[in-house]
mmCIF file of C-alpha atoms in Angstrom:
data_model
loop_
_atom_site.group_PDB
_atom_site.id
_atom_site.type_symbol
_atom_site.label_atom_id
_atom_site.label_comp_id
_atom_site.label_asym_id
_atom_site.label_seq_id
_atom_site.Cartn_x
_atom_site.Cartn_y
_atom_site.Cartn_z
ATOM 1 C CA UNK A 7 0.484 28.354 -6.778
ATOM 2 C CA UNK A 8 3.821 29.850 -5.702
ATOM 3 C CA UNK A 9 5.214 32.869 -3.881
ATOM 4 C CA UNK A 10 8.114 33.003 -6.347
ATOM 5 C CA UNK A 11 8.393 34.775 -9.679
ATOM 6 C CA UNK A 12 10.891 32.142 -10.770
ATOM 7 C CA UNK A 13 10.054 28.745 -9.312
ATOM 8 C CA UNK A 14 12.488 25.880 -8.960
ATOM 9 C CA UNK A 15 10.121 23.812 -11.065
ATOM 10 C CA UNK A 16 6.975 24.660 -13.007
ATOM 11 C CA UNK A 17 4.617 21.974 -14.362
ATOM 12 C CA UNK A 18 4.555 21.941 -18.160
ATOM 13 C CA UNK A 19 0.909 21.069 -18.795
ATOM 14 C CA UNK A 20 -1.049 22.097 -21.884
ATOM 15 C CA UNK A 21 -4.300 21.486 -23.691
ATOM 16 C CA UNK A 22 -3.109 18.106 -24.990
ATOM 17 C CA UNK A 23 -2.800 16.737 -21.448
ATOM 18 C CA UNK A 24 -6.193 18.199 -20.509
ATOM 19 C CA UNK A 25 -7.821 16.592 -23.549
ATOM 20 C CA UNK A 26 -6.137 13.253 -22.801
ATOM 21 C CA UNK A 27 -7.554 13.246 -19.271
ATOM 22 C CA UNK A 28 -11.010 14.183 -20.580
ATOM 23 C CA UNK A 29 -10.880 11.279 -23.034
ATOM 24 C CA UNK A 30 -10.076 8.852 -20.225
ATOM 25 C CA UNK A 31 -12.920 10.149 -18.057
ATOM 26 C CA UNK A 32 -15.323 9.668 -20.960
ATOM 27 C CA UNK A 33 -14.022 6.150 -21.610
ATOM 28 C CA UNK A 34 -15.247 4.809 -18.276
ATOM 29 C CA UNK A 35 -11.992 2.944 -17.571
ATOM 30 C CA UNK A 36 -9.981 4.666 -14.850
ATOM 31 C CA UNK A 37 -7.542 2.052 -13.527
ATOM 32 C CA UNK A 38 -4.795 0.396 -15.586
ATOM 33 C CA UNK A 39 -6.171 -0.501 -18.991
ATOM 34 C CA UNK A 40 -5.653 0.176 -22.707
ATOM 35 C CA UNK A 41 -4.113 3.635 -22.252
ATOM 36 C CA UNK A 42 -1.649 2.222 -19.729
ATOM 37 C CA UNK A 43 -0.710 -0.603 -22.114
ATOM 38 C CA UNK A 44 -0.214 1.846 -24.981
ATOM 39 C CA UNK A 45 1.941 4.114 -22.803
ATOM 40 C CA UNK A 46 4.053 1.116 -21.764
ATOM 41 C CA UNK A 47 4.566 0.160 -25.400
ATOM 42 C CA UNK A 48 5.513 3.673 -26.464
ATOM 43 C CA UNK A 49 7.936 4.080 -23.548
ATOM 44 C CA UNK A 50 9.570 0.722 -24.286
ATOM 45 C CA UNK A 51 9.970 1.726 -27.927
ATOM 46 C CA UNK A 52 11.541 5.049 -26.923
ATOM 47 C CA UNK A 53 14.096 3.169 -24.812
ATOM 48 C CA UNK A 54 14.641 0.484 -27.448
ATOM 49 C CA UNK A 55 13.589 -2.392 -25.178
ATOM 50 C CA UNK A 56 10.918 -5.070 -25.689
ATOM 51 C CA UNK A 57 8.687 -4.205 -22.736
ATOM 52 C CA UNK A 58 8.097 -1.775 -19.887
ATOM 53 C CA UNK A 59 5.872 -1.940 -16.802
ATOM 54 C CA UNK A 60 4.043 1.215 -15.692
ATOM 55 C CA UNK A 61 3.657 1.640 -11.936
ATOM 56 C CA UNK A 62 2.198 4.091 -9.447
ATOM 57 C CA UNK A 63 5.451 5.877 -8.509
ATOM 58 C CA UNK A 64 9.222 5.833 -8.782
ATOM 59 C CA UNK A 65 9.315 4.434 -5.253
ATOM 60 C CA UNK A 66 7.057 1.593 -6.382
ATOM 61 C CA UNK A 67 9.453 0.942 -9.271
ATOM 62 C CA UNK A 68 12.429 0.627 -6.913
ATOM 63 C CA UNK A 69 10.477 -1.503 -4.431
ATOM 64 C CA UNK A 70 9.363 -3.889 -7.170
ATOM 65 C CA UNK A 71 12.957 -4.154 -8.415
ATOM 66 C CA UNK A 72 14.184 -5.199 -4.967
ATOM 67 C CA UNK A 73 11.256 -7.595 -4.467
ATOM 68 C CA UNK A 74 11.645 -9.174 -7.913
ATOM 69 C CA UNK A 75 15.325 -9.889 -7.240
ATOM 70 C CA UNK A 76 14.335 -11.750 -4.068
ATOM 71 C CA UNK A 77 16.340 -9.438 -1.813
ATOM 72 C CA UNK A 78 15.409 -9.736 1.858
ATOM 73 C CA UNK A 79 16.616 -10.192 5.438
ATOM 74 C CA UNK A 80 20.352 -10.817 5.710
ATOM 75 C CA UNK A 81 21.063 -9.243 2.305
ATOM 76 C CA UNK A 82 22.824 -5.961 1.586
ATOM 77 C CA UNK A 83 22.402 -3.428 -1.214
ATOM 78 C CA UNK A 84 25.100 -0.842 -1.992
ATOM 79 C CA UNK A 85 23.746 2.561 -2.995
ATOM 80 C CA UNK A 86 24.592 6.256 -2.774
ATOM 81 C CA UNK A 87 23.447 8.243 0.241
ATOM 82 C CA UNK A 88 23.144 11.210 -2.132
ATOM 83 C CA UNK A 89 19.626 10.443 -3.336
ATOM 84 C CA UNK A 90 16.059 10.865 -2.235
ATOM 85 C CA UNK A 91 15.330 8.662 0.784
ATOM 86 C CA UNK A 92 12.986 6.340 -1.134
ATOM 87 C CA UNK A 93 15.831 4.306 -2.633
ATOM 88 C CA UNK A 94 17.184 3.257 0.755
ATOM 89 C CA UNK A 95 13.689 2.865 2.200
ATOM 90 C CA UNK A 96 12.664 0.278 -0.371
ATOM 91 C CA UNK A 97 15.714 -1.805 0.542
ATOM 92 C CA UNK A 98 15.073 -1.514 4.283
ATOM 93 C CA UNK A 99 11.355 -2.269 3.902
ATOM 94 C CA UNK A 100 12.298 -5.594 2.313
ATOM 95 C CA UNK A 101 14.309 -6.435 5.437
ATOM 96 C CA UNK A 102 17.667 -5.937 3.735
ATOM 97 C CA UNK A 103 20.422 -3.505 4.761
ATOM 98 C CA UNK A 104 21.168 -0.361 2.740
ATOM 99 C CA UNK A 105 24.951 0.060 2.601
ATOM 100 C CA UNK A 106 25.802 3.631 1.688
ATOM 101 C CA UNK A 107 28.723 4.485 -0.590
ATOM 102 C CA UNK A 108 30.292 7.814 -1.469
ATOM 103 C CA UNK A 109 29.968 9.888 -4.617
ATOM 104 C CA UNK A 110 32.888 10.479 -6.940
ATOM 105 C CA UNK A 111 33.568 14.155 -6.207
ATOM 106 C CA UNK A 112 32.489 17.772 -6.699
ATOM 107 C CA UNK A 113 32.432 17.421 -10.492
ATOM 108 C CA UNK A 114 30.583 14.066 -10.474
ATOM 109 C CA UNK A 115 27.812 13.583 -7.908
ATOM 110 C CA UNK A 116 27.093 9.983 -8.920
ATOM 111 C CA UNK A 117 28.093 6.780 -7.122
ATOM 112 C CA UNK A 118 31.865 6.219 -6.928
ATOM 113 C CA UNK A 119 32.579 2.719 -8.327
ATOM 114 C CA UNK A 120 35.766 2.414 -6.267
ATOM 115 C CA UNK A 121 33.990 3.180 -3.007
ATOM 116 C CA UNK A 122 31.103 0.918 -3.989
ATOM 117 C CA UNK A 123 33.612 -1.900 -4.511
ATOM 118 C CA UNK A 124 34.998 -1.376 -1.000
ATOM 119 C CA UNK A 125 31.499 -1.781 0.464
ATOM 120 C CA UNK A 126 30.724 -5.138 -1.165
ATOM 121 C CA UNK A 127 30.602 -8.189 1.132
ATOM 122 C CA UNK A 128 29.450 -11.796 0.676
ATOM 123 C CA UNK A 129 25.969 -10.591 1.656
ATOM 124 C CA UNK A 130 25.719 -7.970 -1.110
ATOM 125 C CA UNK A 131 22.948 -8.747 -3.610
ATOM 126 C CA UNK A 132 22.746 -5.567 -5.681
ATOM 127 C CA UNK A 133 24.137 -2.117 -6.466
ATOM 128 C CA UNK A 134 21.833 0.854 -7.080
ATOM 129 C CA UNK A 135 23.303 3.455 -9.448
ATOM 130 C CA UNK A 136 21.480 6.787 -9.321
ATOM 131 C CA UNK A 137 21.900 9.128 -12.303
ATOM 132 C CA UNK A 138 22.089 12.376 -10.344
ATOM 133 C CA UNK A 139 20.443 15.345 -12.036
ATOM 134 C CA UNK A 140 20.048 13.324 -15.237
ATOM 135 C CA UNK A 141 23.808 12.673 -15.675
ATOM 136 C CA UNK A 142 24.945 9.088 -16.125
ATOM 137 C CA UNK A 143 26.744 7.266 -13.363
ATOM 138 C CA UNK A 144 29.794 5.262 -14.466
ATOM 139 C CA UNK A 145 27.743 2.318 -15.672
ATOM 140 C CA UNK A 146 30.659 0.668 -17.448
ATOM 141 C CA UNK A 147 32.602 0.313 -14.187
ATOM 142 C CA UNK A 148 29.531 -0.473 -12.088
ATOM 143 C CA UNK A 149 28.289 -3.149 -14.498
ATOM 144 C CA UNK A 150 31.740 -4.738 -14.499
ATOM 145 C CA UNK A 151 31.756 -4.654 -10.700
ATOM 146 C CA UNK A 152 28.319 -6.274 -10.537
ATOM 147 C CA UNK A 153 29.329 -9.029 -12.964
ATOM 148 C CA UNK A 154 32.530 -9.724 -11.045
ATOM 149 C CA UNK A 155 30.587 -10.313 -7.832
ATOM 150 C CA UNK A 156 27.557 -11.981 -9.423
ATOM 151 C CA UNK A 157 25.147 -9.334 -8.164
ATOM 152 C CA UNK A 158 22.451 -7.221 -9.794
ATOM 153 C CA UNK A 159 22.760 -3.641 -11.026
ATOM 154 C CA UNK A 160 19.652 -1.494 -10.553
ATOM 155 C CA UNK A 161 19.589 1.871 -12.324
ATOM 156 C CA UNK A 162 17.700 4.607 -10.495
ATOM 157 C CA UNK A 163 16.631 6.759 -13.446
ATOM 158 C CA UNK A 164 14.261 9.031 -11.531
ATOM 159 C CA UNK A 165 16.102 12.013 -13.060
ATOM 160 C CA UNK A 166 16.714 10.522 -16.489
ATOM 161 C CA UNK A 167 13.772 9.431 -18.666
ATOM 162 C CA UNK A 168 14.732 8.357 -22.213
ATOM 163 C CA UNK A 169 18.281 9.656 -21.846
ATOM 164 C CA UNK A 170 21.214 8.556 -23.973
ATOM 165 C CA UNK A 171 24.761 8.382 -22.637
ATOM 166 C CA UNK A 172 28.198 7.062 -23.537
ATOM 167 C CA UNK A 173 27.157 3.822 -21.786
ATOM 168 C CA UNK A 174 23.849 3.427 -23.622
ATOM 169 C CA UNK A 175 20.292 4.510 -22.917
ATOM 170 C CA UNK A 176 19.974 4.991 -19.168
ATOM 171 C CA UNK A 177 17.919 2.276 -17.531
ATOM 172 C CA UNK A 178 18.743 -0.322 -20.174
ATOM 173 C CA UNK A 179 22.350 -1.066 -19.191
ATOM 174 C CA UNK A 180 21.782 -2.634 -15.767
ATOM 175 C CA UNK A 181 19.528 -5.549 -14.879
ATOM 176 C CA UNK A 182 16.582 -3.300 -13.983
ATOM 177 C CA UNK A 183 15.852 0.353 -14.761
ATOM 178 C CA UNK A 184 13.478 2.369 -12.565
ATOM 179 C CA UNK A 185 11.916 5.700 -13.601
ATOM 180 C CA UNK A 186 9.880 8.317 -11.732
ATOM 181 C CA UNK A 187 7.134 10.441 -13.244
ATOM 182 C CA UNK A 188 6.432 12.520 -10.132
ATOM 183 C CA UNK A 189 5.011 16.017 -10.634
ATOM 184 C CA UNK A 190 8.454 17.667 -10.648
ATOM 185 C CA UNK A 191 10.131 15.199 -12.995
ATOM 186 C CA UNK A 192 11.013 15.766 -16.656
ATOM 187 C CA UNK A 193 8.151 13.489 -17.694
ATOM 188 C CA UNK A 194 5.435 14.339 -15.180
ATOM 189 C CA UNK A 195 2.258 12.368 -14.477
ATOM 190 C CA UNK A 196 1.692 13.771 -10.985
ATOM 191 C CA UNK A 197 2.467 10.333 -9.574
ATOM 192 C CA UNK A 198 3.795 7.439 -11.626
ATOM 193 C CA UNK A 199 6.798 5.464 -12.739
ATOM 194 C CA UNK A 200 8.101 2.740 -15.032
ATOM 195 C CA UNK A 201 10.259 -0.375 -14.719
ATOM 196 C CA UNK A 202 12.247 -2.170 -17.422
ATOM 197 C CA UNK A 203 14.228 -5.392 -17.054
ATOM 198 C CA UNK A 204 16.820 -7.097 -19.236
ATOM 199 C CA UNK A 205 15.540 -10.592 -18.415
ATOM 200 C CA UNK A 206 11.974 -11.084 -19.763
ATOM 201 C CA UNK A 207 11.195 -13.470 -16.917
ATOM 202 C CA UNK A 208 12.210 -10.810 -14.414
ATOM 203 C CA UNK A 209 10.025 -8.284 -16.232
ATOM 204 C CA UNK A 210 7.068 -10.669 -16.091
ATOM 205 C CA UNK A 211 7.634 -11.145 -12.365
ATOM 206 C CA UNK A 212 7.641 -7.370 -11.842
ATOM 207 C CA UNK A 213 4.392 -7.071 -13.821
ATOM 208 C CA UNK A 214 2.679 -9.686 -11.663
ATOM 209 C CA UNK A 215 4.019 -8.268 -8.386
ATOM 210 C CA UNK A 216 2.614 -4.884 -9.443
ATOM 211 C CA UNK A 217 -0.926 -6.253 -9.212
ATOM 212 C CA UNK A 218 -1.142 -8.565 -6.172
ATOM 213 C CA UNK A 219 0.708 -11.338 -8.077
ATOM 214 C CA UNK A 220 -2.609 -12.385 -9.666
ATOM 215 C CA UNK A 221 -2.187 -15.052 -12.333
ATOM 216 C CA UNK A 222 -4.997 -13.436 -14.396
ATOM 217 C CA UNK A 223 -5.026 -9.654 -14.725
ATOM 218 C CA UNK A 224 -8.082 -7.385 -14.728
ATOM 219 C CA UNK A 225 -7.466 -6.622 -18.406
ATOM 220 C CA UNK A 226 -7.421 -10.334 -19.239
ATOM 221 C CA UNK A 227 -10.666 -10.889 -17.334
ATOM 222 C CA UNK A 228 -12.249 -7.916 -19.090
ATOM 223 C CA UNK A 229 -11.314 -9.394 -22.457
ATOM 224 C CA UNK A 230 -13.140 -12.626 -21.689
ATOM 225 C CA UNK A 231 -10.441 -14.541 -19.832
ATOM 226 C CA UNK A 232 -11.066 -16.668 -16.785
ATOM 227 C CA UNK A 233 -12.763 -14.981 -13.848
ATOM 228 C CA UNK A 234 -10.761 -17.204 -11.517
ATOM 229 C CA UNK A 235 -7.117 -16.642 -10.648
ATOM 230 C CA UNK A 236 -4.421 -17.901 -8.343
ATOM 231 C CA UNK A 237 -1.921 -16.035 -6.164
ATOM 232 C CA UNK A 238 1.336 -17.980 -5.792
ATOM 233 C CA UNK A 239 3.430 -15.279 -4.086
ATOM 234 C CA UNK A 240 2.916 -12.026 -2.205
ATOM 235 C CA UNK A 241 2.246 -8.964 -4.331
ATOM 236 C CA UNK A 242 1.179 -5.348 -4.020
ATOM 237 C CA UNK A 243 -1.087 -2.833 -5.704
ATOM 238 C CA UNK A 244 1.378 -0.633 -7.547
ATOM 239 C CA UNK A 245 -0.780 -0.125 -10.630
ATOM 240 C CA UNK A 246 -0.956 3.343 -12.214
ATOM 241 C CA UNK A 247 -4.191 4.982 -13.315
ATOM 242 C CA UNK A 248 -5.390 5.509 -16.873
ATOM 243 C CA UNK A 249 -5.557 9.242 -16.109
ATOM 244 C CA UNK A 250 -1.889 9.367 -15.132
ATOM 245 C CA UNK A 251 -0.796 7.268 -18.099
ATOM 246 C CA UNK A 252 -2.803 9.444 -20.473
ATOM 247 C CA UNK A 253 -0.840 12.445 -19.205
ATOM 248 C CA UNK A 254 2.374 10.442 -19.388
ATOM 249 C CA UNK A 255 1.737 9.464 -22.994
ATOM 250 C CA UNK A 256 1.361 13.115 -24.017
ATOM 251 C CA UNK A 257 4.402 14.115 -21.968
ATOM 252 C CA UNK A 258 6.455 11.388 -23.655
ATOM 253 C CA UNK A 259 5.613 12.816 -27.085
ATOM 254 C CA UNK A 260 6.608 16.284 -25.886
ATOM 255 C CA UNK A 261 9.768 15.132 -24.087
ATOM 256 C CA UNK A 262 12.329 15.753 -26.893
ATOM 257 C CA UNK A 263 11.269 19.398 -27.248
ATOM 258 C CA UNK A 264 11.134 19.878 -23.475
ATOM 259 C CA UNK A 265 14.619 18.396 -23.098
ATOM 260 C CA UNK A 266 15.942 20.737 -25.772
ATOM 261 C CA UNK A 267 14.656 23.731 -23.784
ATOM 262 C CA UNK A 268 16.317 22.393 -20.633
ATOM 263 C CA UNK A 269 19.617 22.021 -22.505
ATOM 264 C CA UNK A 270 19.483 25.621 -23.693
ATOM 265 C CA UNK A 271 18.881 26.866 -20.141
ATOM 266 C CA UNK A 272 21.835 24.810 -18.889
ATOM 267 C CA UNK A 273 24.084 26.290 -21.593
ATOM 268 C CA UNK A 274 23.127 29.773 -20.420
ATOM 269 C CA UNK A 275 23.673 28.910 -16.762
ATOM 270 C CA UNK A 276 27.100 27.438 -17.485
ATOM 271 C CA UNK A 277 28.153 30.478 -19.527
ATOM 272 C CA UNK A 278 26.933 33.085 -17.041
ATOM 273 C CA UNK A 279 28.088 31.393 -13.835
ATOM 274 C CA UNK A 280 31.596 30.570 -15.043
ATOM 275 C CA UNK A 281 32.961 33.913 -13.806
ATOM 276 C CA UNK A 282 31.814 33.558 -10.182
ATOM 277 C CA UNK A 283 34.917 32.791 -8.073
ATOM 278 C CA UNK A 284 34.782 29.620 -6.037
ATOM 279 C CA UNK A 285 31.510 28.351 -7.530
ATOM 280 C CA UNK A 286 31.613 24.764 -8.831
ATOM 281 C CA UNK A 287 29.168 23.494 -11.441
ATOM 282 C CA UNK A 288 29.098 19.675 -11.273
ATOM 283 C CA UNK A 289 29.226 17.819 -14.593
ATOM 284 C CA UNK A 290 30.207 21.019 -16.441
ATOM 285 C CA UNK A 291 32.809 19.049 -18.383
ATOM 286 C CA UNK A 292 30.136 16.837 -19.944
ATOM 287 C CA UNK A 293 28.346 17.670 -23.214
ATOM 288 C CA UNK A 294 24.892 19.090 -22.600
ATOM 289 C CA UNK A 295 23.439 16.496 -24.988
ATOM 290 C CA UNK A 296 24.296 13.667 -22.587
ATOM 291 C CA UNK A 297 21.957 14.504 -19.733
ATOM 292 C CA UNK A 298 18.252 14.872 -19.018
ATOM 293 C CA UNK A 299 19.102 18.012 -16.975
ATOM 294 C CA UNK A 300 16.555 17.335 -14.279
ATOM 295 C CA UNK A 301 18.464 19.565 -11.850
ATOM 296 C CA UNK A 302 20.896 22.422 -12.205
ATOM 297 C CA UNK A 303 23.149 21.993 -9.173
ATOM 298 C CA UNK A 304 25.975 24.233 -8.032
ATOM 299 C CA UNK A 305 28.408 23.864 -5.150
ATOM 300 C CA UNK A 306 29.275 26.883 -3.033
ATOM 301 C CA UNK A 307 32.791 27.414 -1.665
ATOM 302 C CA UNK A 308 33.535 25.704 1.628
ATOM 303 C CA UNK A 309 32.417 27.906 4.498
ATOM 304 C CA UNK A 310 29.858 29.820 2.398
ATOM 305 C CA UNK A 311 26.527 30.552 4.079
ATOM 306 C CA UNK A 312 24.014 28.644 1.954
ATOM 307 C CA UNK A 313 21.065 29.763 4.086
ATOM 308 C CA UNK A 314 22.000 33.397 3.563
ATOM 309 C CA UNK A 315 22.256 32.908 -0.195
ATOM 310 C CA UNK A 316 18.855 31.226 -0.283
ATOM 311 C CA UNK A 317 17.412 34.082 1.760
ATOM 312 C CA UNK A 318 18.868 36.583 -0.719
ATOM 313 C CA UNK A 319 17.377 34.672 -3.650
ATOM 314 C CA UNK A 320 14.045 34.461 -1.851
ATOM 315 C CA UNK A 321 14.085 38.241 -1.415
ATOM 316 C CA UNK A 322 14.384 38.472 -5.204
ATOM 317 C CA UNK A 323 11.458 36.010 -5.516
ATOM 318 C CA UNK A 324 13.751 33.279 -6.878
ATOM 319 C CA UNK A 325 13.257 29.789 -5.488
ATOM 320 C CA UNK A 326 16.153 27.406 -4.818
ATOM 321 C CA UNK A 327 16.515 23.951 -3.281
ATOM 322 C CA UNK A 328 18.871 21.364 -1.822
ATOM 323 C CA UNK A 329 19.096 17.937 -3.482
ATOM 324 C CA UNK A 330 19.432 16.024 -1.275
ATOM 325 C CA UNK A 331 20.027 15.860 2.466
ATOM 326 C CA UNK A 332 22.234 12.716 2.659
ATOM 327 C CA UNK A 333 20.152 9.683 3.584
ATOM 328 C CA UNK A 334 22.742 8.242 5.960
ATOM 329 C CA UNK A 335 22.409 11.323 8.194
ATOM 330 C CA UNK A 336 18.657 10.903 8.735
ATOM 331 C CA UNK A 337 17.687 9.687 12.191
ATOM 332 C CA UNK A 338 16.163 6.431 10.960
ATOM 333 C CA UNK A 339 19.384 5.424 9.201
ATOM 334 C CA UNK A 340 21.741 6.604 11.922
ATOM 335 C CA UNK A 341 19.812 4.364 14.312
ATOM 336 C CA UNK A 342 20.491 1.467 11.933
ATOM 337 C CA UNK A 343 24.212 2.306 11.923
ATOM 338 C CA UNK A 344 25.073 3.156 15.547
ATOM 339 C CA UNK A 345 28.777 2.552 14.953
ATOM 340 C CA UNK A 346 28.932 5.214 12.264
ATOM 341 C CA UNK A 347 30.226 2.828 9.601
ATOM 342 C CA UNK A 348 28.585 4.898 6.867
ATOM 343 C CA UNK A 349 30.947 7.902 7.102
ATOM 344 C CA UNK A 350 30.953 9.429 3.631
ATOM 345 C CA UNK A 351 33.352 12.398 3.557
ATOM 346 C CA UNK A 352 32.816 13.392 -0.071
ATOM 347 C CA UNK A 353 29.027 13.225 0.155
ATOM 348 C CA UNK A 354 28.989 15.205 3.378
ATOM 349 C CA UNK A 355 31.329 17.835 1.944
ATOM 350 C CA UNK A 356 29.463 18.432 -1.315
ATOM 351 C CA UNK A 357 25.995 18.335 0.211
ATOM 352 C CA UNK A 358 26.873 20.975 2.777
ATOM 353 C CA UNK A 359 27.543 23.241 -0.219
ATOM 354 C CA UNK A 360 24.967 22.097 -2.803
ATOM 355 C CA UNK A 361 22.256 24.390 -4.156
ATOM 356 C CA UNK A 362 19.751 23.750 -6.952
ATOM 357 C CA UNK A 363 18.730 26.658 -9.180
ATOM 358 C CA UNK A 364 15.472 26.881 -11.170
ATOM 359 C CA UNK A 365 15.319 24.586 -14.181
ATOM 360 C CA UNK A 366 12.281 23.470 -16.167
ATOM 361 C CA UNK A 367 11.129 23.519 -19.807
ATOM 362 C CA UNK A 368 9.364 26.856 -19.401
ATOM 363 C CA UNK A 369 12.321 28.838 -18.106
ATOM 364 C CA UNK A 370 13.559 31.351 -20.651
ATOM 365 C CA UNK A 371 16.786 33.245 -21.218
ATOM 366 C CA UNK A 372 15.533 36.332 -19.364
ATOM 367 C CA UNK A 373 14.641 34.269 -16.300
ATOM 368 C CA UNK A 374 17.999 32.496 -16.324
ATOM 369 C CA UNK A 375 19.750 35.883 -16.466
ATOM 370 C CA UNK A 376 17.623 37.114 -13.569
ATOM 371 C CA UNK A 377 18.578 34.070 -11.480
ATOM 372 C CA UNK A 378 22.249 34.570 -12.308
ATOM 373 C CA UNK A 379 22.032 38.281 -11.445
ATOM 374 C CA UNK A 380 20.441 37.421 -8.090
ATOM 375 C CA UNK A 381 23.163 34.879 -7.328
ATOM 376 C CA UNK A 382 25.899 37.303 -8.430
ATOM 377 C CA UNK A 383 24.514 40.132 -6.298
ATOM 378 C CA UNK A 384 24.389 37.893 -3.238
ATOM 379 C CA UNK A 385 27.885 36.662 -4.075
ATOM 380 C CA UNK A 386 29.260 40.213 -3.894
ATOM 381 C CA UNK A 387 27.483 41.031 -0.630
ATOM 382 C CA UNK A 388 29.896 40.902 2.324
#
């Protein structure tokens, strides 16, 4: 599966997931059904909210959030460029304009509330706060900013499933919380996601938009409801599968133990890397308990050769990554901003130096030490 001895991420799949998939295959119901509903209920309970809507991906979750808020042509959404491109794409695909804001700094790679405030105009309809690496953005300031301007706050929790913080459980503070269960995520279904909303009416709208906006769902028809239905708005097919939700349900049960193993690896990384001169570990001042630890990111000194360091790690069969190339520098978004209004000096500085080291529930102390030794050896090489 990989050319690396120590991969950036390794799927944590066991016999329980295999048995759950087998049970679904034997049930004869493959699309969204009773397993999906049960997974939604369990996830909502874990977050402490009344309801949750399972979807086919984290991108689908973000797209449904934008659609449900009625955001479209002429509207603007403020969001960090430091994120996977899907967040901005869902805004642009609705005809609205993604307005990129900077991150706070080298020690906090989440959206800067002050810069977000400077980007708000009369056309702004929402702010997207992304919890980078599983660490909470400043939701207290961002929620206050959203209330002041009468706009929505969407939490991008792709890195932070069932994660507590000083602001509350991530995804439950803003108007809508969006989660990703992609294969590399802390809770992995292969493909999948979840959406939660503060307003029950908004949650119901998201649920209907997920399935073509049908007024009668397939589950309701199966249970003897009307075979006829209406469609009173445009919807999409963003339903998950029973197979994915069966895996997700098992992963949810295993999440506390998996998160504990991630925390222990992060403690080791922080301890062992502290002596490397010029290396910055973002969020190192935060307690390890207040993060999902989806990524372990470091920042190299300015002028360091990141490619050379990655080559050195690769030679030691250690995988590394970059999370993420800034969205505003991609061709598609530069073409949308020909005047270069999206200059983001902090984002561009930190992302020229960012490197992600291996982190997953299966990584042990010996592997962490081997990664650190490989980084240290490359660090000493002229």
